[in-house]
XYZ file of C-alpha atoms in Angstrom:
757
model
C 42.768 -0.675 47.868
C 40.879 0.841 45.119
C 42.184 0.087 41.383
C 43.020 2.936 39.126
C 40.206 3.268 36.672
C 40.968 2.669 32.765
C 39.378 5.374 30.587
C 39.122 5.211 26.843
C 37.951 7.889 24.609
C 36.594 5.948 21.836
C 35.842 8.408 18.856
C 37.000 6.491 15.932
C 38.246 8.459 12.820
C 36.029 8.188 9.711
C 37.472 7.616 6.157
C 36.151 11.148 5.553
C 38.150 12.601 8.349
C 41.540 11.469 6.551
C 43.162 14.274 4.537
C 41.290 17.037 6.666
C 42.837 19.374 8.913
C 41.045 18.877 12.549
C 39.174 21.936 13.639
C 40.563 23.687 16.878
C 37.108 24.226 18.050
C 36.328 20.498 17.799
C 39.732 19.502 19.549
C 39.116 21.884 22.554
C 35.500 20.368 22.924
C 36.732 16.925 22.678
C 39.578 17.938 25.443
C 36.905 19.528 27.799
C 34.546 16.479 27.484
C 37.683 14.196 28.034
C 38.693 15.823 31.039
C 35.090 16.221 32.429
C 34.495 12.462 32.046
C 37.745 11.572 33.776
C 36.927 13.882 36.524
C 33.437 12.394 36.853
C 35.117 8.890 36.812
C 37.346 9.666 39.650
C 34.604 10.500 42.088
C 33.371 6.795 41.737
C 36.665 5.385 42.477
C 35.094 3.760 45.324
C 32.728 1.949 43.154
C 35.715 0.718 40.998
C 36.781 -1.106 44.112
C 33.877 -2.981 44.055
C 34.171 -3.918 40.546
C 31.936 -1.385 38.877
C 32.876 1.401 36.096
C 30.962 4.076 34.568
C 30.166 5.025 30.946
C 33.046 5.171 28.623
C 35.097 2.751 30.676
C 37.024 -0.443 29.092
C 34.754 -3.064 27.543
C 36.012 -5.624 29.965
C 34.898 -3.732 33.067
C 31.559 -4.687 34.486
C 28.951 -1.605 34.251
C 27.658 0.000 37.450
C 24.355 -1.509 38.198
C 22.160 1.641 38.686
C 22.642 5.269 39.655
C 24.622 7.070 36.958
C 24.642 10.580 37.200
C 22.951 13.068 34.641
C 26.286 14.418 34.055
C 28.112 11.216 32.839
C 24.916 10.521 30.671
C 25.473 13.834 29.047
C 29.182 13.382 28.406
C 28.870 9.995 27.178
C 26.356 11.050 24.495
C 28.428 14.256 23.761
C 31.002 11.663 22.626
C 28.582 10.086 20.469
C 27.562 13.399 18.774
C 31.396 13.849 18.090
C 31.300 10.628 16.175
C 28.225 11.631 14.134
C 29.235 15.248 13.377
C 32.366 13.793 11.827
C 30.266 12.051 9.197
C 28.985 15.462 8.303
C 30.974 17.704 6.113
C 32.406 20.750 7.992
C 34.643 23.599 6.797
C 38.409 23.088 6.594
C 40.397 25.504 8.672
C 43.709 25.641 6.783
C 44.706 29.103 7.919
C 45.457 28.128 11.683
C 48.753 26.905 12.490
C 49.376 23.904 14.974
C 50.758 26.383 17.722
C 47.304 28.085 17.935
C 45.359 24.787 18.250
C 45.200 23.500 22.152
C 46.525 19.814 22.549
C 45.307 17.330 25.130
C 49.135 16.259 25.612
C 49.967 20.018 26.746
C 46.938 20.142 29.110
C 47.762 19.644 32.678
C 44.792 17.576 34.136
C 46.079 17.475 37.560
C 46.073 21.153 37.857
C 42.535 21.536 36.731
C 40.771 23.200 39.845
C 37.582 20.635 39.718
C 35.103 19.059 37.301
C 32.819 21.364 35.345
C 29.258 21.702 36.368
C 26.640 19.811 34.848
C 25.361 22.879 33.097
C 28.476 23.253 31.156
C 28.260 19.774 30.034
C 24.928 20.544 28.716
C 26.097 23.573 27.039
C 28.450 21.473 25.261
C 26.150 18.698 24.255
C 23.816 21.300 22.887
C 26.509 22.744 20.867
C 27.120 19.275 19.526
C 23.555 18.529 18.723
C 23.245 21.831 16.578
C 25.766 20.280 14.170
C 23.576 17.119 13.537
C 20.505 17.078 11.313
C 17.054 17.041 12.778
C 16.629 12.987 12.164
C 20.070 12.789 13.877
C 19.107 14.863 16.912
C 15.646 13.087 17.216
C 17.615 9.519 17.286
C 20.151 10.714 19.595
C 17.589 12.106 22.109
C 15.249 9.288 21.985
C 18.342 6.843 23.033
C 19.408 9.146 26.115
C 18.095 7.855 29.459
C 16.889 10.953 30.441
C 13.363 12.546 31.604
C 11.088 13.432 28.997
C 11.081 16.902 30.199
C 14.830 17.266 30.083
C 14.638 15.766 26.131
C 12.305 18.560 25.384
C 14.568 21.196 26.376
C 17.537 19.832 24.999
C 15.678 19.516 21.708
C 14.026 23.073 22.026
C 17.490 24.720 22.912
C 19.251 22.718 19.912
C 16.511 23.559 17.385
C 16.338 27.156 18.163
C 19.846 27.847 17.924
C 20.094 25.784 14.905
C 17.576 27.620 12.975
C 19.105 30.854 14.070
C 22.336 29.590 12.504
C 20.948 28.377 9.541
C 19.237 31.631 8.965
C 22.426 33.431 9.149
C 24.456 30.923 7.105
C 21.935 29.119 4.922
C 22.708 25.204 3.903
C 23.295 23.725 0.739
C 23.683 27.163 -0.989
C 19.833 28.122 -0.362
C 18.887 31.670 0.852
C 18.206 32.245 4.490
C 14.629 32.713 3.807
C 14.464 29.547 1.728
C 16.026 27.603 4.484
C 13.540 28.688 6.902
C 10.475 28.044 4.635
C 11.717 24.490 4.119
C 12.348 23.568 7.712
C 8.780 25.211 8.477
C 7.239 23.197 5.694
C 9.007 19.805 7.062
C 7.790 20.633 10.766
C 4.238 21.211 9.484
C 4.064 17.968 7.441
C 5.508 16.124 10.228
C 3.090 17.619 12.489
C 0.259 16.801 10.165
C 1.245 13.140 9.616
C 1.582 12.268 13.309
C -1.926 14.252 13.837
C -3.331 12.022 11.237
C -2.039 9.075 12.698
C -3.154 9.781 16.089
C -6.828 10.375 14.579
C -7.014 7.149 12.891
C -8.335 5.087 15.638
C -10.965 7.810 15.933
C -12.380 7.046 12.583
C -13.706 3.774 13.771
C -17.225 4.068 13.859
C -18.870 4.176 17.717
C -15.669 3.498 19.104
C -15.994 5.405 22.409
C -19.795 4.058 22.491
C -18.741 0.454 22.206
C -16.074 0.587 24.894
C -18.700 2.389 27.211
C -21.255 -0.363 26.634
C -18.662 -3.236 27.096
C -17.345 -1.702 30.484
C -20.934 -1.052 31.954
C -23.049 -3.797 30.674
C -20.275 -6.649 29.705
C -19.252 -8.544 26.676
C -22.745 -10.353 26.220
C -24.511 -6.905 25.443
C -21.499 -5.529 23.490
C -21.630 -8.608 21.421
C -24.982 -7.349 19.788
C -23.892 -3.947 19.060
C -20.699 -5.505 17.471
C -22.658 -7.861 15.334
C -24.742 -4.663 14.222
C -21.456 -3.011 13.265
C -20.753 -6.155 11.105
C -23.966 -6.148 9.373
C -23.393 -2.667 8.462
C -20.170 -3.293 6.837
C -21.919 -6.092 5.064
C -24.382 -3.939 3.535
C -21.977 -1.208 2.538
C -19.944 -3.886 0.572
C -23.129 -5.332 -0.980
C -24.410 -1.625 -1.838
C -21.175 -0.292 -3.726
C -21.237 -2.792 -7.038
C -24.888 -2.290 -7.356
C -24.855 1.428 -7.185
C -21.569 1.382 -9.614
C -23.068 -1.237 -12.445
C -26.819 -0.956 -12.231
C -28.275 1.840 -10.489
C -25.870 4.737 -11.460
C -25.883 3.416 -15.078
C -29.610 3.289 -15.453
C -29.855 6.701 -13.887
C -27.580 8.101 -16.405
C -29.275 6.501 -19.055
C -33.160 6.698 -17.698
C -35.755 4.485 -20.151
C -38.653 6.358 -21.564
C -41.576 7.069 -19.306
C -44.570 4.683 -19.621
C -47.041 7.272 -19.026
C -48.390 9.458 -16.425
C -46.145 9.267 -13.051
C -48.122 9.554 -9.761
C -47.437 12.297 -7.336
C -45.845 11.868 -4.226
C -48.198 11.531 -1.343
C -46.118 10.402 1.591
C -47.835 7.009 1.762
C -45.062 5.652 -0.228
C -42.619 5.654 2.532
C -44.799 2.604 4.198
C -46.124 0.993 1.361
C -43.089 1.546 -1.268
C -45.676 1.976 -3.988
C -47.066 4.964 -5.942
C -44.272 7.310 -6.971
C -41.357 4.790 -5.807
C -42.557 2.091 -8.440
C -40.962 4.614 -11.414
C -37.812 4.816 -9.524
C -34.488 2.900 -9.537
C -35.543 1.304 -6.358
C -37.416 -1.390 -7.967
C -36.781 -4.061 -10.804
C -39.191 -3.025 -13.083
C -37.695 0.497 -13.738
C -34.643 -1.118 -15.350
C -34.702 -1.545 -19.131
C -33.847 -4.612 -21.265
C -31.921 -2.585 -23.880
C -28.259 -2.163 -24.467
C -27.439 1.347 -23.242
C -25.083 3.877 -25.141
C -26.463 2.735 -28.464
C -28.803 4.111 -30.980
C -31.709 2.164 -31.227
C -31.798 -0.754 -33.984
C -33.941 -3.713 -34.856
C -34.430 -5.982 -31.858
C -31.731 -8.843 -31.783
C -32.506 -11.716 -29.480
C -34.473 -10.098 -26.560
C -32.942 -6.516 -26.763
C -34.711 -3.549 -27.706
C -31.803 -1.966 -29.194
C -29.194 -3.967 -31.542
C -25.292 -3.630 -31.728
C -24.051 -1.148 -33.891
C -20.410 -0.725 -35.199
C -19.370 2.228 -33.177
C -19.389 2.507 -29.235
C -18.905 0.535 -26.466
C -22.165 -1.386 -25.813
C -23.567 -1.905 -22.181
C -25.932 -4.797 -21.945
C -28.340 -3.983 -19.008
C -29.779 -7.442 -18.634
C -26.250 -8.978 -18.599
C -25.298 -6.231 -16.346
C -27.984 -6.693 -13.730
C -27.687 -10.594 -13.671
C -23.694 -10.510 -13.203
C -23.733 -7.758 -10.962
C -26.218 -9.175 -8.484
C -24.280 -12.662 -8.694
C -20.826 -10.872 -8.207
C -22.206 -9.204 -5.227
C -23.394 -12.130 -3.821
C -20.256 -13.929 -4.413
C -18.416 -11.187 -2.660
C -20.490 -11.385 0.429
C -20.326 -14.840 0.561
C -16.615 -14.727 0.452
C -16.376 -11.939 3.258
C -18.968 -14.017 5.403
C -16.900 -17.128 5.171
C -13.665 -15.058 6.063
C -15.560 -13.375 8.962
C -16.676 -16.705 10.317
C -13.174 -18.312 10.120
C -11.468 -15.534 11.790
C -14.130 -15.428 14.250
C -13.491 -18.977 15.081
C -9.881 -18.596 15.033
C -10.333 -15.812 17.724
C -13.022 -17.423 19.890
C -11.688 -21.318 19.929
C -7.813 -20.342 19.895
C -5.608 -23.271 20.189
C -4.064 -23.298 23.673
C -6.491 -20.811 25.234
C -6.817 -21.196 28.887
C -9.851 -20.592 31.146
C -7.524 -19.606 34.177
C -6.831 -16.082 33.161
C -7.748 -13.911 36.408
C -4.373 -13.391 37.271
C -3.713 -11.885 33.904
C -6.771 -9.727 33.990
C -5.774 -8.218 37.219
C -2.142 -7.815 36.641
C -1.926 -7.114 32.977
C -5.085 -5.497 31.870
C -4.327 -1.934 32.793
C -3.191 0.240 29.754
C -0.620 2.838 31.569
C -0.751 5.028 28.539
C -4.205 6.321 29.601
C -4.044 9.514 31.089
C -7.534 11.098 30.682
C -9.920 10.636 33.705
C -12.758 9.533 31.608
C -10.813 6.972 29.704
C -9.145 5.529 32.869
C -12.656 5.332 34.418
C -13.945 3.369 31.263
C -10.824 1.085 31.606
C -11.521 0.443 35.438
C -15.207 -0.277 34.575
C -14.431 -2.739 31.746
C -11.759 -4.668 33.938
C -14.221 -5.036 36.818
C -16.844 -6.068 34.643
C -14.494 -8.624 32.860
C -13.650 -9.917 36.274
C -17.239 -10.544 37.381
C -17.463 -12.641 34.090
C -14.618 -14.824 34.826
C -15.635 -15.462 38.216
C -19.274 -16.189 37.037
C -17.971 -18.716 34.739
C -15.575 -20.505 37.281
C -18.425 -20.525 39.788
C -20.691 -22.168 37.115
C -18.299 -24.888 36.347
C -17.874 -25.615 39.954
C -21.435 -26.198 40.671
C -23.494 -29.418 39.896
C -27.073 -30.714 40.212
C -28.229 -33.872 41.729
C -29.886 -36.645 39.650
C -33.265 -35.761 40.949
C -32.805 -32.269 39.918
C -31.358 -33.260 36.565
C -34.536 -35.523 35.639
C -36.582 -32.315 36.894
C -34.960 -30.018 34.783
C -35.350 -32.221 31.476
C -38.907 -32.779 32.024
C -39.734 -29.027 32.402
C -37.397 -28.436 29.194
C -39.413 -31.021 27.149
C -42.792 -29.383 28.309
C -41.477 -25.895 27.470
C -40.007 -26.891 24.063
C -43.303 -28.588 23.138
C -45.170 -25.397 23.923
C -42.675 -23.657 21.702
C -42.749 -25.640 18.974
C -46.792 -25.512 19.047
C -46.777 -21.787 19.208
C -44.418 -21.659 16.087
C -46.416 -23.896 14.216
C -49.518 -21.724 15.078
C -47.924 -18.567 13.856
C -46.867 -20.346 10.564
C -50.292 -21.527 9.805
C -51.599 -18.191 10.666
C -49.192 -16.410 8.095
C -50.111 -19.123 5.460
C -53.696 -18.554 6.028
C -53.784 -14.693 5.866
C -51.415 -14.781 2.755
C -54.179 -17.035 0.879
C -56.850 -14.651 1.882
C -54.775 -11.730 0.403
C -54.611 -13.640 -2.785
C -58.371 -14.382 -2.641
C -59.297 -10.583 -2.286
C -57.010 -8.503 -4.445
C -56.501 -4.976 -3.863
C -56.829 -2.020 -6.134
C -54.061 0.557 -7.021
C -56.164 2.908 -4.989
C -55.998 0.790 -1.947
C -52.419 0.936 -0.923
C -52.917 1.019 2.464
C -54.356 -2.672 2.491
C -51.312 -3.959 1.317
C -49.887 -3.443 4.856
C -52.249 -6.141 6.490
C -49.830 -8.854 5.744
C -46.696 -7.260 6.886
C -48.458 -6.101 9.888
C -49.662 -9.540 10.782
C -46.111 -10.982 10.303
C -44.423 -8.200 12.454
C -46.867 -8.681 15.394
C -46.358 -12.502 15.335
C -42.620 -11.751 15.388
C -42.912 -9.436 18.134
C -45.376 -11.196 20.304
C -44.158 -14.891 20.150
C -40.545 -13.909 21.695
C -42.286 -12.665 24.767
C -43.985 -15.850 25.254
C -40.836 -17.499 24.644
C -38.987 -15.585 27.599
C -42.257 -16.112 29.870
C -41.778 -19.949 29.286
C -38.070 -19.792 29.581
C -38.487 -18.472 33.254
C -39.971 -22.149 34.175
C -36.800 -23.595 33.074
C -34.308 -22.074 35.199
C -31.070 -22.786 33.659
C -27.877 -22.686 35.591
C -26.116 -21.241 32.780
C -27.062 -17.892 31.345
C -25.155 -18.660 28.025
C -27.229 -21.856 27.417
C -30.276 -19.471 28.283
C -29.381 -17.148 25.657
C -28.602 -20.063 23.069
C -32.203 -21.812 23.588
C -33.734 -18.554 23.079
C -31.854 -17.707 19.856
C -32.737 -21.370 18.529
C -36.542 -21.059 19.379
C -36.805 -17.363 17.722
C -34.639 -18.404 14.716
C -37.074 -21.390 14.072
C -39.975 -19.037 14.120
C -38.470 -16.335 12.042
C -37.160 -18.924 9.313
C -40.710 -20.667 9.199
C -42.640 -17.532 8.549
C -39.751 -16.671 5.971
C -40.359 -19.883 4.295
C -44.194 -19.452 3.859
C -43.631 -15.871 2.701
C -41.158 -17.134 -0.182
C -43.536 -19.736 -1.251
C -46.225 -17.084 -1.224
C -44.440 -14.824 -3.653
C -42.628 -17.307 -5.953
C -45.277 -20.056 -6.000
C -48.505 -18.217 -5.426
C -48.081 -14.591 -6.516
C -46.374 -15.358 -9.770
C -49.644 -17.234 -11.033
C -51.846 -14.879 -10.178
C -49.918 -11.617 -11.362
C -49.302 -12.852 -14.933
C -50.289 -9.540 -16.792
C -48.435 -7.586 -13.973
C -45.079 -6.924 -12.882
C -44.626 -9.409 -10.149
C -41.056 -8.660 -9.470
C -42.214 -5.328 -8.181
C -44.762 -6.510 -6.182
C -42.188 -9.012 -4.283
C -39.674 -5.940 -3.818
C -42.533 -3.818 -2.459
C -43.443 -6.655 -0.070
C -39.869 -6.854 1.299
C -39.745 -3.113 1.485
C -42.898 -3.050 3.649
C -41.582 -5.912 5.730
C -38.300 -3.941 6.593
C -40.123 -0.500 7.202
C -42.735 -2.219 9.449
C -40.236 -4.358 11.373
C -38.123 -1.064 12.172
C -41.497 0.568 13.408
C -42.289 -2.428 15.470
C -38.659 -2.377 16.891
C -39.057 1.151 18.020
C -42.216 0.278 19.595
C -40.755 -2.688 21.389
C -38.090 -0.467 22.747
C -40.570 2.283 23.740
C -43.084 0.011 25.433
C -40.943 -2.984 26.416
C -37.814 -1.022 27.953
C -38.978 2.610 28.745
C -42.520 1.726 30.093
C -41.386 -1.061 32.222
C -38.902 1.231 33.653
C -41.562 3.930 34.537
C -43.880 1.366 35.637
C -41.641 -0.103 38.142
C -40.338 3.156 39.385
C -43.947 4.564 40.049
C -46.292 1.647 40.487
C -44.014 -0.847 42.195
C -41.746 1.676 44.049
C -38.784 -0.093 43.147
C -35.973 0.917 40.733
C -35.347 -2.261 38.919
C -34.536 -1.958 35.249
C -35.038 -4.640 32.589
C -32.294 -6.575 31.302
C -31.308 -6.150 27.630
C -32.803 -8.965 25.586
C -29.909 -10.132 23.529
C -31.359 -13.359 21.943
C -34.401 -11.243 20.590
C -32.662 -8.251 19.442
C -30.051 -10.279 17.474
C -32.708 -12.260 15.756
C -34.276 -9.055 14.521
C -31.024 -8.160 13.049
C -30.771 -11.460 11.353
C -34.114 -11.494 9.982
C -33.799 -7.845 8.690
C -30.485 -8.998 6.919
C -32.232 -11.826 5.454
C -34.900 -9.531 4.199
C -32.294 -7.822 2.456
C -30.553 -10.401 0.805
C -34.063 -11.748 -0.641
C -34.855 -8.474 -2.114
C -31.420 -7.549 -3.717
C -32.686 -8.985 -6.874
C -36.087 -7.250 -7.038
C -35.197 -3.891 -5.343
C -31.292 -3.175 -5.860
C -31.543 -0.170 -3.262
C -32.849 -2.238 -0.495
C -29.295 -2.464 1.044
C -29.492 1.435 1.241
C -32.760 1.084 3.110
C -31.259 -1.489 5.719
C -28.024 0.834 6.245
C -30.303 3.484 7.343
C -32.369 1.405 9.518
C -29.132 -0.167 10.907
C -27.826 3.199 11.670
C -31.270 4.256 13.444
C -31.433 0.984 15.379
C -27.856 1.445 16.840
C -28.655 5.156 18.124
C -31.865 3.877 19.505
C -30.892 1.008 21.105
C -27.735 2.543 22.686
C -29.813 5.283 24.179
C -32.294 2.923 25.524
C -29.697 0.634 26.770
C -27.909 3.605 28.916
C -31.360 5.103 30.184
C -33.723 1.905 30.749
C -31.705 -1.247 31.078
C -29.148 -2.718 33.552
C -26.558 -4.943 33.344
C -27.377 -8.872 33.418
C -28.003 -10.060 36.883
C -25.860 -13.002 36.236
C -22.653 -12.001 34.711
C -21.263 -14.320 31.957
C -18.501 -14.323 29.537
C -19.628 -14.191 25.757
C -16.521 -15.470 24.574
C -17.961 -17.533 21.238
C -21.120 -15.248 20.959
C -19.838 -13.312 18.045
C -19.095 -16.684 16.215
C -22.601 -17.903 16.872
C -24.039 -14.933 15.282
C -21.877 -15.025 12.434
C -22.616 -18.725 11.734
C -26.368 -17.972 12.195
C -26.026 -15.330 9.525
C -24.216 -17.721 7.159
C -26.514 -20.685 7.835
C -29.254 -20.547 7.310
C -29.792 -16.721 6.568
C -27.499 -16.414 3.833
C -27.727 -20.010 2.260
C -31.527 -19.478 2.394
C -31.596 -16.119 0.460
C -28.978 -17.700 -2.057
C -31.180 -20.864 -2.554
C -34.357 -18.261 -3.119
C -32.548 -16.115 -5.512
C -30.982 -18.937 -7.553
C -34.557 -20.800 -7.901
C -36.103 -17.418 -9.089
C -33.033 -16.956 -11.823
C -33.221 -20.452 -12.830
C -36.663 -21.680 -12.694
C -39.196 -18.690 -12.593
C -40.273 -16.825 -15.690
C -39.928 -13.279 -15.668
C -42.660 -10.671 -16.320
C -43.318 -9.771 -19.993
C -44.316 -6.173 -19.272
C -41.171 -4.925 -16.925
C -37.825 -5.511 -16.253
C -34.437 -6.240 -17.994
C -35.517 -9.891 -18.680
C -38.962 -9.193 -20.051
C -38.578 -11.179 -23.260
C -36.785 -14.106 -21.829
C -37.963 -17.471 -20.435
C -35.524 -17.259 -17.339
C -33.296 -14.702 -16.017
C -30.369 -17.230 -16.641
C -31.020 -16.922 -20.456
C -29.367 -13.535 -20.408
C -25.838 -15.151 -19.985
C -26.654 -17.632 -22.926
C -27.722 -14.870 -25.235
C -24.449 -13.146 -24.563
C -22.505 -16.265 -25.061
C -24.159 -16.778 -28.433
C -23.197 -13.417 -29.427
C -19.432 -13.820 -28.599
C -19.621 -17.220 -30.684
C -20.513 -14.961 -33.878
C -18.118 -12.051 -32.913
C -15.039 -13.853 -34.127
C -12.152 -16.153 -32.951
C -10.578 -13.498 -30.417
C -13.205 -14.288 -27.784
C -13.727 -17.893 -28.507
C -12.555 -19.052 -25.346
C -15.403 -17.383 -23.390
C -18.123 -19.580 -24.756
C -16.014 -22.552 -24.009
C -15.645 -21.463 -20.185
C -19.199 -20.875 -20.045
C -20.082 -24.057 -21.409
C -17.717 -26.462 -19.406
C -17.204 -24.278 -16.293
C -20.694 -22.582 -15.583
C -23.253 -24.944 -17.112
C -21.358 -28.032 -16.404
C -22.106 -29.098 -12.705
C -19.061 -31.178 -12.356
C -16.514 -28.055 -11.534
C -18.943 -26.977 -8.838
C -18.801 -30.300 -7.429
C -15.220 -30.479 -7.505
C -14.619 -27.031 -5.983
C -17.174 -28.086 -3.104
C -15.085 -31.286 -2.427
C -11.809 -29.556 -2.334
C -13.262 -26.933 0.190
C -14.742 -29.356 2.313
C -11.379 -31.361 2.193
C -9.437 -28.181 3.263
C -11.909 -27.608 6.174
C -11.791 -31.146 7.170
C -7.848 -31.023 7.191
C -7.851 -27.661 8.936
C -10.241 -29.066 11.941
C -7.830 -31.995 12.107
C -4.772 -30.062 12.449
C -6.355 -27.976 15.006
C -7.692 -31.049 16.937
C -3.861 -32.287 16.758
C -2.584 -29.260 17.846
C -5.048 -29.060 20.909
C -4.204 -32.580 21.736
C -0.216 -31.888 21.681
C -0.817 -28.672 23.908
C -3.010 -30.898 26.429
C -0.182 -32.983 26.617
C 2.525 -30.489 27.197
C 0.530 -29.039 29.829
C 0.346 -32.443 31.598
C 3.721 -32.916 31.176
C 4.573 -29.341 32.648
C 2.184 -30.371 35.669
C 3.932 -33.866 36.258
C 7.305 -31.850 36.217
C 6.348 -29.489 38.832
C 4.890 -32.219 41.113
C 8.170 -33.939 40.644
C 10.063 -30.690 41.548
C 7.699 -30.174 44.759
C 8.527 -33.834 45.818
C 12.127 -33.548 45.427
C 12.254 -30.096 47.548
C 10.268 -31.605 50.193
C 12.697 -34.632 50.165
C 15.777 -32.545 50.319
C 14.136 -30.431 53.114
C 13.510 -33.512 55.138
C 17.268 -34.638 54.567
C 18.421 -31.297 55.419
C 16.285 -31.489 58.774
C 17.795 -34.860 59.463
C 21.227 -33.704 59.454
C 20.308 -30.552 61.551
C 18.822 -33.053 64.371
C 22.037 -34.988 64.259
């Protein structure tokens, strides 16, 4: 027999309610909700026999598992709104006697004909929502287990009636028009904030393009474009301090013109000379004076001396320190990016068997647009192909004879590649010596493009030869094939850059004694960057577009070429190395690199979508971004830092141009500044001490390097220990699973024996 249901209407009194007369309107509303909920509970008396109860029942009663009606939900939340409304101040009704107020004790529940309908409950809930603030309404509606359309209807009805009532009465003593204006402003600001938050992901550069590339071509091709985006961020970070403290300051205080300035002919866009020589693009334009000061007799290398008034700005010191600080910031950012990339790629406890996770947990159910859902579908499909290809690669193995044959082929191919690299290096060295022996005049600026053209031709042709030789190797792993191609291209480009650095600082400095050799080095680097971009466009046109057209018309097959990841990535690293090498001689070279990267992204993306196909053998590029960042750090950034340090500490600056024209080395600008501070007084005496014992002394550098290596070693050991512990725990879990299987089988056999008996 069903037990009677215990129902408790729990609307506790708050301290604010003491001393206030209850409102007859509130008491009648509570009475109606009380009666409606009792009637609704009586419908589920059968459920009470099963030990269930509905909303509002006693705490010790177990809840009904599922299937609450919408009316019960509305009644339950009506009680909550009563409690919330009692916290808000309401007008007291002192003139109403107790006889005029309905009482719960005088109301006969059994004589009520039937339970009120759901619309009446809804009407009561809307009335109570009107008495709450906007924030309380939103919080209450979010917690209701109703459909989204139902919540929107409740909110619109409560807000509309609330606005009308506030328009008639006003709140907090404001005029009706002021209250409406305030509410409109609050809603407008709230909508604006939500719109800005929703638009933040769209501010990420190339967000949709990167998703589309990853979905159609896989993570291997996507890693190239992500690396390009990383390089763009590095160049922006490098350019900002140079613009703020060198280029902008010198543009605000331009030096006196040395003479007639050549007119712009258009050839400067390729050669970097002519009119560009007399701009802030190159080192020679910057003065060695103390800016913002009237001219005075020279003092230790400066054209203008210190005056009593004004704030001096030493351009030699600013030039040296800004370039050094910009390189230091780039180094810190590069190391941080590399460590974070290592943490993401070689995550502790990462498992290779993620097929089930990809299948069942990869879909984002918030995606509603058809284009976004198709893109997500392509991305998951490509990722599954990569995972399966990686799994199949681990299952396969070669015989001993096959391995010996592959080793022999690898040795032969590597011998040919090393010989090709040596031949290209010797060709660059011989041609650079030829350029020194046959100098060109100022009118023959086009002849200066000869050496950059030769370098770009070798950088373009040798990778195609390497790809042809790589076809003989037939690597089982496409990842290994890409790594080998990157290694060969990297050796070629770094060898050529080494010869060029020797040509600039070892040979050109001696032959250009009476000229501004820093401008020449900056122009050479500019020409290399511009011609490298032109050859990238030609490679994209003839290497991808032309091959597709030939294969479609002549060969009668629609076979598109694959995207050359190794060659394109090494082109990016090569261009970034040129930028770092030329920062000291051309402070605006990072701006040229930024424009180049932007154009390369759109050109490569368009060519990829139109002329290329996905890799024939899908492969998972889990560590590719880490490898790219590591190669960017070493040898690219480290080699550029060694080159610039040698130029600052060892090479004598030109005596006819630049901010260090009267000094023996660029580093002496810091020493001159320290000697001035020693004469300035005891207030800044600590700065010469810091320079003497922390900058000139090499012991702090060795100490910091040793501490850094120790921290890196400890982190590596900690990660290794964590991986070992995780492997042991996985082995223990596997053993426990096998034990449970054994026990289950044992119990099953015992049960079968008992059944037979």
